[in-house]
Short mmCIF file of C-alpha atoms and ligand atoms in Angstrom, two decimals:
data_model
loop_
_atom_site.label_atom_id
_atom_site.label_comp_id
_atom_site.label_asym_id
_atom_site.label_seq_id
_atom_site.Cartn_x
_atom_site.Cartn_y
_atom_site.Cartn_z
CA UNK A 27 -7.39 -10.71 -21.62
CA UNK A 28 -6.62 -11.24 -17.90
CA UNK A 29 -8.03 -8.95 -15.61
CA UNK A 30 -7.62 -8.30 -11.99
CA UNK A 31 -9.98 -11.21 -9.99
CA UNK A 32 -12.75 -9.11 -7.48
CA UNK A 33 -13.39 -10.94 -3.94
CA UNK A 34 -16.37 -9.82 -2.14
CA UNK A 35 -15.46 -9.25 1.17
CA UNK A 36 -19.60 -8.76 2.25
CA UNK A 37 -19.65 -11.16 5.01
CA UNK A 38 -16.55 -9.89 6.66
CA UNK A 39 -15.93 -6.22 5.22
CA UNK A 40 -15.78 -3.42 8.44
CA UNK A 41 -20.27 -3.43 7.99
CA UNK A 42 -19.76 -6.66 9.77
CA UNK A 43 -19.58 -5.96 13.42
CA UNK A 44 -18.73 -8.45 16.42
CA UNK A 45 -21.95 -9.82 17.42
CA UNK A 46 -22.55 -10.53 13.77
CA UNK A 47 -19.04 -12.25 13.03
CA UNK A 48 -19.30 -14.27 9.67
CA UNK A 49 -19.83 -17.84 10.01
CA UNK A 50 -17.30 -20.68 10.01
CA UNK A 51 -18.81 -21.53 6.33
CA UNK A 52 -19.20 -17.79 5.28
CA UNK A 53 -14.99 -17.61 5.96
CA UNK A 54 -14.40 -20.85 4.39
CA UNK A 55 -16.01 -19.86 1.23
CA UNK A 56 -14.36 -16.44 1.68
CA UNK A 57 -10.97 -17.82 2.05
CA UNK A 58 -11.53 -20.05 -1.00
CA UNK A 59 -12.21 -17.30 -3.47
CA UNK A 60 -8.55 -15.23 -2.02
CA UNK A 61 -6.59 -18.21 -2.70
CA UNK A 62 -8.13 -18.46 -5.84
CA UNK A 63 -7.09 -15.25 -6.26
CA UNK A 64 -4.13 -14.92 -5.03
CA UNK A 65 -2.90 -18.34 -6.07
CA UNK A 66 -4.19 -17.45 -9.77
CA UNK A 67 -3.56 -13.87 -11.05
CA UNK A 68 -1.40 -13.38 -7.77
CA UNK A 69 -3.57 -9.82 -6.61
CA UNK A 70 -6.85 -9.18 -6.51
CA UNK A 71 -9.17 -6.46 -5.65
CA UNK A 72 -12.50 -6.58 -2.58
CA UNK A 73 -15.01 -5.05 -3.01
CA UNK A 74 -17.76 -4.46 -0.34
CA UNK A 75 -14.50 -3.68 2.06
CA UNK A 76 -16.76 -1.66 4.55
CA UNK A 77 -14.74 1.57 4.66
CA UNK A 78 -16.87 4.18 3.13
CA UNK A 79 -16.92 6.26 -0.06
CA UNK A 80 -17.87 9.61 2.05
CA UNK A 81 -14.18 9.16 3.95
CA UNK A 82 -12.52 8.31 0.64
CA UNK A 83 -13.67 11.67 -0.72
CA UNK A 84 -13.00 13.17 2.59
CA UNK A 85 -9.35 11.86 2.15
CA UNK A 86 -8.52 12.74 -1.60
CA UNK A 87 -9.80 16.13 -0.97
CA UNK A 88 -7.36 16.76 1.76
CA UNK A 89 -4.71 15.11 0.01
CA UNK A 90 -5.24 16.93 -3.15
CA UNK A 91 -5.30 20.00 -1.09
CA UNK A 92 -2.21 19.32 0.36
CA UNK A 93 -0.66 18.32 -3.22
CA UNK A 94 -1.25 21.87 -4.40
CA UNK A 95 0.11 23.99 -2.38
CA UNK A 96 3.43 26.01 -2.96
CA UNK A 97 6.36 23.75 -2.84
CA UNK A 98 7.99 25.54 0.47
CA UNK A 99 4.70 25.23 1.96
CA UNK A 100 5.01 20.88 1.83
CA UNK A 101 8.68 21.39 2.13
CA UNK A 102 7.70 22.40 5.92
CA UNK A 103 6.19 18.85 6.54
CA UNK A 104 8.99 16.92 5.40
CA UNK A 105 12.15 15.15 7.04
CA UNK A 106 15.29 15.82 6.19
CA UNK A 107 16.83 13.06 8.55
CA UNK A 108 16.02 9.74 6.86
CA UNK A 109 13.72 11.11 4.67
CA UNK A 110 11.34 8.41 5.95
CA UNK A 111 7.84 10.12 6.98
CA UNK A 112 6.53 12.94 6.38
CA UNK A 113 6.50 14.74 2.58
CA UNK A 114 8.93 13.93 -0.11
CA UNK A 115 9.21 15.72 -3.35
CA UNK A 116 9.42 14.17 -6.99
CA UNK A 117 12.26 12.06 -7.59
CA UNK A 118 13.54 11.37 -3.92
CA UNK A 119 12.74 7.92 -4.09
CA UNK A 120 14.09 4.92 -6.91
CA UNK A 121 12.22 1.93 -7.64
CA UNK A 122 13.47 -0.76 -9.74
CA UNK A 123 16.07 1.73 -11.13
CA UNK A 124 13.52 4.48 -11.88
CA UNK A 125 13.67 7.95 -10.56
CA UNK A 126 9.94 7.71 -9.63
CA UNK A 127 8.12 11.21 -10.88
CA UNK A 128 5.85 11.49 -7.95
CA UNK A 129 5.55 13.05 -4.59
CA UNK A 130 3.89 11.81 -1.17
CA UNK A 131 2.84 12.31 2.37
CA UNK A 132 3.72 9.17 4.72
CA UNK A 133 2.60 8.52 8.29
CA UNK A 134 3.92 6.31 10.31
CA UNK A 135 1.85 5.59 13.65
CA UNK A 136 4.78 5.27 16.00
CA UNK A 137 6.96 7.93 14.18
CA UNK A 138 6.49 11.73 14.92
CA UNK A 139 4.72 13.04 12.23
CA UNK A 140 4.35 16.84 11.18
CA UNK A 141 1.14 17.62 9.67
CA UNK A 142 0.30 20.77 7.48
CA UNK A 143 -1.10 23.52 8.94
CA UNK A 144 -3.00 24.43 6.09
CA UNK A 145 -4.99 21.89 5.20
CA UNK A 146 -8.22 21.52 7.90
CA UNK A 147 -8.74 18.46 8.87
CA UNK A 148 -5.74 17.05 7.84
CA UNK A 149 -4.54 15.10 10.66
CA UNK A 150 -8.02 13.61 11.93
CA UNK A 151 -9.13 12.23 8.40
CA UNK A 152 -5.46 10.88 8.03
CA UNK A 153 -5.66 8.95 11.31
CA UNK A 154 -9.15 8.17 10.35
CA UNK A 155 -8.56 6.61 7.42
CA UNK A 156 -5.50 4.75 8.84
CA UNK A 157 -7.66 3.27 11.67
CA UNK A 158 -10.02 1.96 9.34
CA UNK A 159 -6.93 0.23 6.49
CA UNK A 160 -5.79 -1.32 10.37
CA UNK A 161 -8.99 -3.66 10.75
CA UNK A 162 -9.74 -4.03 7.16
CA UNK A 163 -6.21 -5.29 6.98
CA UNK A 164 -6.20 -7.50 9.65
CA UNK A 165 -9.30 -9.14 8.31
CA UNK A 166 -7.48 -9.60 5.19
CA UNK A 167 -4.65 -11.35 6.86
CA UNK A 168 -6.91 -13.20 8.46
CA UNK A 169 -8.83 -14.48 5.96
CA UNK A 170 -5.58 -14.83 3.76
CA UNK A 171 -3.92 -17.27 6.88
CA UNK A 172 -7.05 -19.52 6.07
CA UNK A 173 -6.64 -19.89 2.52
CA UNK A 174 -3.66 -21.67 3.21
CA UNK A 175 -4.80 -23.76 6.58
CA UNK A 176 -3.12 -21.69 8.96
CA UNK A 177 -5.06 -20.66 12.18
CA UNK A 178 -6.94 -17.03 12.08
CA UNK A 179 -4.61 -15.81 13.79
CA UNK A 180 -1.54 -16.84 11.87
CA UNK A 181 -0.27 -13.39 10.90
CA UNK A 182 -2.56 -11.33 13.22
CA UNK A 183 -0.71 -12.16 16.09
CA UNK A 184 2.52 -11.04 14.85
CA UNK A 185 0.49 -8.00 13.94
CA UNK A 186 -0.01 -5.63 17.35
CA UNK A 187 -0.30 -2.53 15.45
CA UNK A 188 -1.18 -0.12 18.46
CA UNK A 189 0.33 -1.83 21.54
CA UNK A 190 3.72 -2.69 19.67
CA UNK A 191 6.35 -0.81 17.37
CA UNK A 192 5.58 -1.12 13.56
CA UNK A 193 6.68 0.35 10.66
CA UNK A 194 3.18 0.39 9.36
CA UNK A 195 2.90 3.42 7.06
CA UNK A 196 0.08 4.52 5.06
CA UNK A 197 0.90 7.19 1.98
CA UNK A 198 -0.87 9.17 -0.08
CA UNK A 199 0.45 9.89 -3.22
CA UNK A 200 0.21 12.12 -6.41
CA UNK A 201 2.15 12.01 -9.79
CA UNK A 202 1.89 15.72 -10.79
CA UNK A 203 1.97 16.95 -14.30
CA UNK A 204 5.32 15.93 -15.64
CA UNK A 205 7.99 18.96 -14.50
CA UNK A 206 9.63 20.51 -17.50
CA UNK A 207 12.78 20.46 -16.23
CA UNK A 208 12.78 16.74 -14.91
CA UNK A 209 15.88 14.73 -16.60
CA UNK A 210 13.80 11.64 -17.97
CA UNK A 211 15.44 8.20 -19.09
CA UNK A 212 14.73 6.35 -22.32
CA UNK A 213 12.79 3.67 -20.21
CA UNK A 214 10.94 6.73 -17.85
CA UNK A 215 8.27 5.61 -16.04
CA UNK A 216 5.98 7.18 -13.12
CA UNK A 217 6.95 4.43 -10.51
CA UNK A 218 9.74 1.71 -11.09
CA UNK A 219 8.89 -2.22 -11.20
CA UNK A 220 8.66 -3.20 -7.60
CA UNK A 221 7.19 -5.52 -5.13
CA UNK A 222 6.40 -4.20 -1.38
CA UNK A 223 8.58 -4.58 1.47
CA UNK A 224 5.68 -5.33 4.15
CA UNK A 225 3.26 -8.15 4.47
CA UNK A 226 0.27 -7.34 2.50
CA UNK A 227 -0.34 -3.26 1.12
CA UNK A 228 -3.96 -2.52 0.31
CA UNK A 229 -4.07 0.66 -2.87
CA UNK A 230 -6.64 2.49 -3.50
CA UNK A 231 -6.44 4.75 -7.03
CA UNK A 232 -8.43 7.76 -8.69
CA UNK A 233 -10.00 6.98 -12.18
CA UNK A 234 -7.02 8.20 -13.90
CA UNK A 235 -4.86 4.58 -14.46
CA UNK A 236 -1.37 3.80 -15.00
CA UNK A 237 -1.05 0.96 -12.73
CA UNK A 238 -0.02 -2.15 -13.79
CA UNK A 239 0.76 -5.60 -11.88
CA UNK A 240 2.56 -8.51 -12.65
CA UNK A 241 0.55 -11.78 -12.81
CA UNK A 242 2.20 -14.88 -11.65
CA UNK A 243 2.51 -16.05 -14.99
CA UNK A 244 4.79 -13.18 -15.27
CA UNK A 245 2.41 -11.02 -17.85
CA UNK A 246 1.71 -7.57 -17.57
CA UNK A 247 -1.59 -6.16 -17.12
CA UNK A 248 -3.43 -3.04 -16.46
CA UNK A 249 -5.05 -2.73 -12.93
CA UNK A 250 -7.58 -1.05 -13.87
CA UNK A 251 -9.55 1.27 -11.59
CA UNK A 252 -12.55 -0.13 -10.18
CA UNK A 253 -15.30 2.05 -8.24
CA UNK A 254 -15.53 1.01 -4.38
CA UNK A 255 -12.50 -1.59 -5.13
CA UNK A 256 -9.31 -1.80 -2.76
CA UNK A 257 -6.48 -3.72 -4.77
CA UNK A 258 -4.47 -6.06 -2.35
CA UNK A 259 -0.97 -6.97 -3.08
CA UNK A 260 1.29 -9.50 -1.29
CA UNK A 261 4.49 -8.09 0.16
CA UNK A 262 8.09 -9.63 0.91
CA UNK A 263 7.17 -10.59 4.64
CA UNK A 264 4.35 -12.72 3.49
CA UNK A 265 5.88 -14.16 0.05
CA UNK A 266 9.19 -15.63 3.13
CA UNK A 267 6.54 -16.07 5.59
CA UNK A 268 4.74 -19.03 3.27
CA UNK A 269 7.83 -20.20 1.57
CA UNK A 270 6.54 -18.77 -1.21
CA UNK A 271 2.83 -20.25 -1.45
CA UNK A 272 1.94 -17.01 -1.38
CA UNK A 273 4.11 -14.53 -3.84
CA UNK A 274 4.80 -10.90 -3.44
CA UNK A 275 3.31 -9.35 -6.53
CA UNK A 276 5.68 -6.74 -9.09
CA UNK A 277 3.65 -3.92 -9.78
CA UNK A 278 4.38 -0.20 -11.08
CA UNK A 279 2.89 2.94 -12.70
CA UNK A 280 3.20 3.38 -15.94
CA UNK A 281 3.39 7.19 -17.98
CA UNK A 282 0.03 8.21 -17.70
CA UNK A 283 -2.59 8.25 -20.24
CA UNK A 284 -2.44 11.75 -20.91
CA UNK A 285 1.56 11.71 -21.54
CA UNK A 286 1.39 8.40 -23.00
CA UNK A 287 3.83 8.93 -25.87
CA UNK A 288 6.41 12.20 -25.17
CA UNK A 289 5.58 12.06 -21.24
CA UNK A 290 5.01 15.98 -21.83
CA UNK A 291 3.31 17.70 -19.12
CA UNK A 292 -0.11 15.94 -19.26
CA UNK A 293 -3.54 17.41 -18.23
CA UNK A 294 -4.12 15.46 -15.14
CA UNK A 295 -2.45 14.16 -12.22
CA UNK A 296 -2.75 10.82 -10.99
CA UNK A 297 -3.98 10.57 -7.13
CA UNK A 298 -3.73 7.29 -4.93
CA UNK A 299 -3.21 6.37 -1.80
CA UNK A 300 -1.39 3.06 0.29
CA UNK A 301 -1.55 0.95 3.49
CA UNK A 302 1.60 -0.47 3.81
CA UNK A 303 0.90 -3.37 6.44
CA UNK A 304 3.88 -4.11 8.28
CA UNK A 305 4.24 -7.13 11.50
CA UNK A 306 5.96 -5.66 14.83
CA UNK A 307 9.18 -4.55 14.83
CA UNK A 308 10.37 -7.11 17.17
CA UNK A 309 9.19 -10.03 14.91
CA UNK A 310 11.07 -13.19 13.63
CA UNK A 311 9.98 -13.98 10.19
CA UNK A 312 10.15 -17.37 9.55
CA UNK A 313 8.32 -19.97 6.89
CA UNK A 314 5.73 -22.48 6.98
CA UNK A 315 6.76 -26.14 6.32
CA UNK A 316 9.67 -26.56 4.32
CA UNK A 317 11.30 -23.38 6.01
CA UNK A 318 12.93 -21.93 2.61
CA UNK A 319 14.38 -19.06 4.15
CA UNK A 320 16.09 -18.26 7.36
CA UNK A 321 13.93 -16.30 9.62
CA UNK A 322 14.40 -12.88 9.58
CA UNK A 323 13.98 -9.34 11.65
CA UNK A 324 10.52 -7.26 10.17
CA UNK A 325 12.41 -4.04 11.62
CA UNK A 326 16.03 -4.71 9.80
CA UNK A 327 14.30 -5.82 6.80
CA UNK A 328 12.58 -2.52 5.93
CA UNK A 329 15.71 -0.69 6.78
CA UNK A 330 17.40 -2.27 4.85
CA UNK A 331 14.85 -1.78 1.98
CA UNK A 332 14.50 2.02 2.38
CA UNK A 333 18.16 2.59 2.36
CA UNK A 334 18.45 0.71 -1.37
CA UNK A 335 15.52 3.18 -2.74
CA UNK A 336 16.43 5.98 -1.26
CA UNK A 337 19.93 5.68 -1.69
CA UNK A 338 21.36 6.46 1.99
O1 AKG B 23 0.28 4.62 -6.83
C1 AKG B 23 -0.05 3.45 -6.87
O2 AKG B 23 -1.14 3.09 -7.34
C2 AKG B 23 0.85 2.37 -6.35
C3 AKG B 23 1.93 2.86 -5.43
C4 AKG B 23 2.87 1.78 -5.00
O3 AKG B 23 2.88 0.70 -5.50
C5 AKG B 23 3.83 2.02 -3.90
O4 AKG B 23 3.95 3.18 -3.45
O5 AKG B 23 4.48 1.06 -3.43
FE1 FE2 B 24 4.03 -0.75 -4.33
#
């Protein structure tokens, strides 16, 4: 059975600091195993990232905090314009032609956000936890620009997360127990077959399951959730950006274990979380080489993509 490759991401993982930068060899080898990876199965997960299991626990405790509160009480954090940021109840958004049976909190760092009151701590673990998926995910672009002979800086430089608009967003995300009353489909799943808009989305998931990506052999398998692991999956941007040497990867949530047959209210809800790594807004997203596709705007393509799902 294929499973989901592991990179170790030791010599350049956020423990790594400046004055101890990884060597020329150490990112060679490093950028050898992702395009193993990511040239093989098509996603893989790192482990020895850097970003700590005390802030992960920090952040699923907030977020399942959040999660359970009365409905009018997460109702006060959401959008009603655009529906873009903020919280959004089950079945606001379609993937794939599923009514996706979850709900989520997305921040966007150059959008106004409005944060529950409730919750302590919200807001500084959120930004926390965002500041750390920023340099981890550079790294990863970095190292994934390597893998395919591009300079470090290949897709970093497009990438001015704090000094530039972005539509960088992370989410975090839980599939409550299934509502009684929710109108389910012969095919029902938890989150529709997709790929991601951005350039590369790094997921972190509870021990619950349910994920599944597609390899690039085009077979199904379960991502299975891996202690300290960080799945990365390639996104649109990058998949036009390489003229396809590197693919964006399908991927969706299945019903979860506990509903597995009926999709009945099951005993446990399913709690992840995702950096959606997008370039500037202002970028022009070409291809390497053979230029496959015309170049295109990073802002006007994920407009374009959250009108389809969300149907406005
Ligand atoms: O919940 C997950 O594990 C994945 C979520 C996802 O793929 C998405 O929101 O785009
Ligand atoms: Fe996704």
């Amino acid at each position: 059975m294929i499973e989901t490759p592991v990179v170790d991401f030791k010599d350049y993982g956020l423990n790594v600091d400046a004055e101890n930068s990884p060597t020329d060899a150490q990112l060679k080898e490093l950028a050898e195993d992702v395009y193993k990876a990511l040239t093989g199965v098509g996603f893989m997960y790192i482990k020895n990232h850097g970003i700590s299991a005390d802030l992960f626990k920090r952040i699923e405790n907030i977020g399942r905090e959040f999660f359970s509160l009365p409905q009018e009480e997460k109702m006060k954090c959401s959008f009603t314009e655009g529906k873009k940021y903020g919280y959004s109840g089950v079945a606001t958004q379609m993937l794939g032609g599923n009514r996706d049976v979850k709900e989520f909190f997305d921040y966007e760092y150059w959008l106004p956000a409005r944060w529950p009151k409730n919750v302590n701590g919200f807001e500084e673990v959120y930004k926390e936890m965002f500041r750390e998926f920023t340099t981890l995910f550079r790294r990863v672009l970095e190292v994934m620009a390597l893998s395919i002979n591009q300079e470090r800086t290949f897709f970093t430089k497009l990438h001015n997360t704090y000094t530039k608009r972005t539509r960088t967003k992370m989410r975090l995300l839980n599939y409550p127990n299934m509502p009684e009353d929710f109108t389910k489909t012969e095919s029902q799943i938890r989150l529709g077959e997709h790929t991601d808009w951005g350039t590369v989305t790094l997921i972190a998931q509870d021990s619950v399951g349910g994920l599944q990506g597609k390899t690039r052999s085009g077979e199904w398998i379960d991502v299975t959730p891996k202690d300290g692991c960080l799945l990365v999956v390639i996104g649109q941007l990058v998949q036009r950006w390489t003229s396809d040497k590197l693919q964006a990867n399908p991927h969706r949530v299945m019903k979860l274990p506990s509903e597995a047959e009926d999709m009945k209210a099951g005993k446990n809800s399913r709690f992840s979380m995702t950096y959606f790594g997008q370039p500037d807004c202002e970028a022009m997203i070409g291809s390497v080489g053979d230029s496959k596709y015309e170049p295109i705007n990073a802002n006007d393509h994920i407009e374009q993509r959250l009108a389809e799902s969300y149907g406005y």
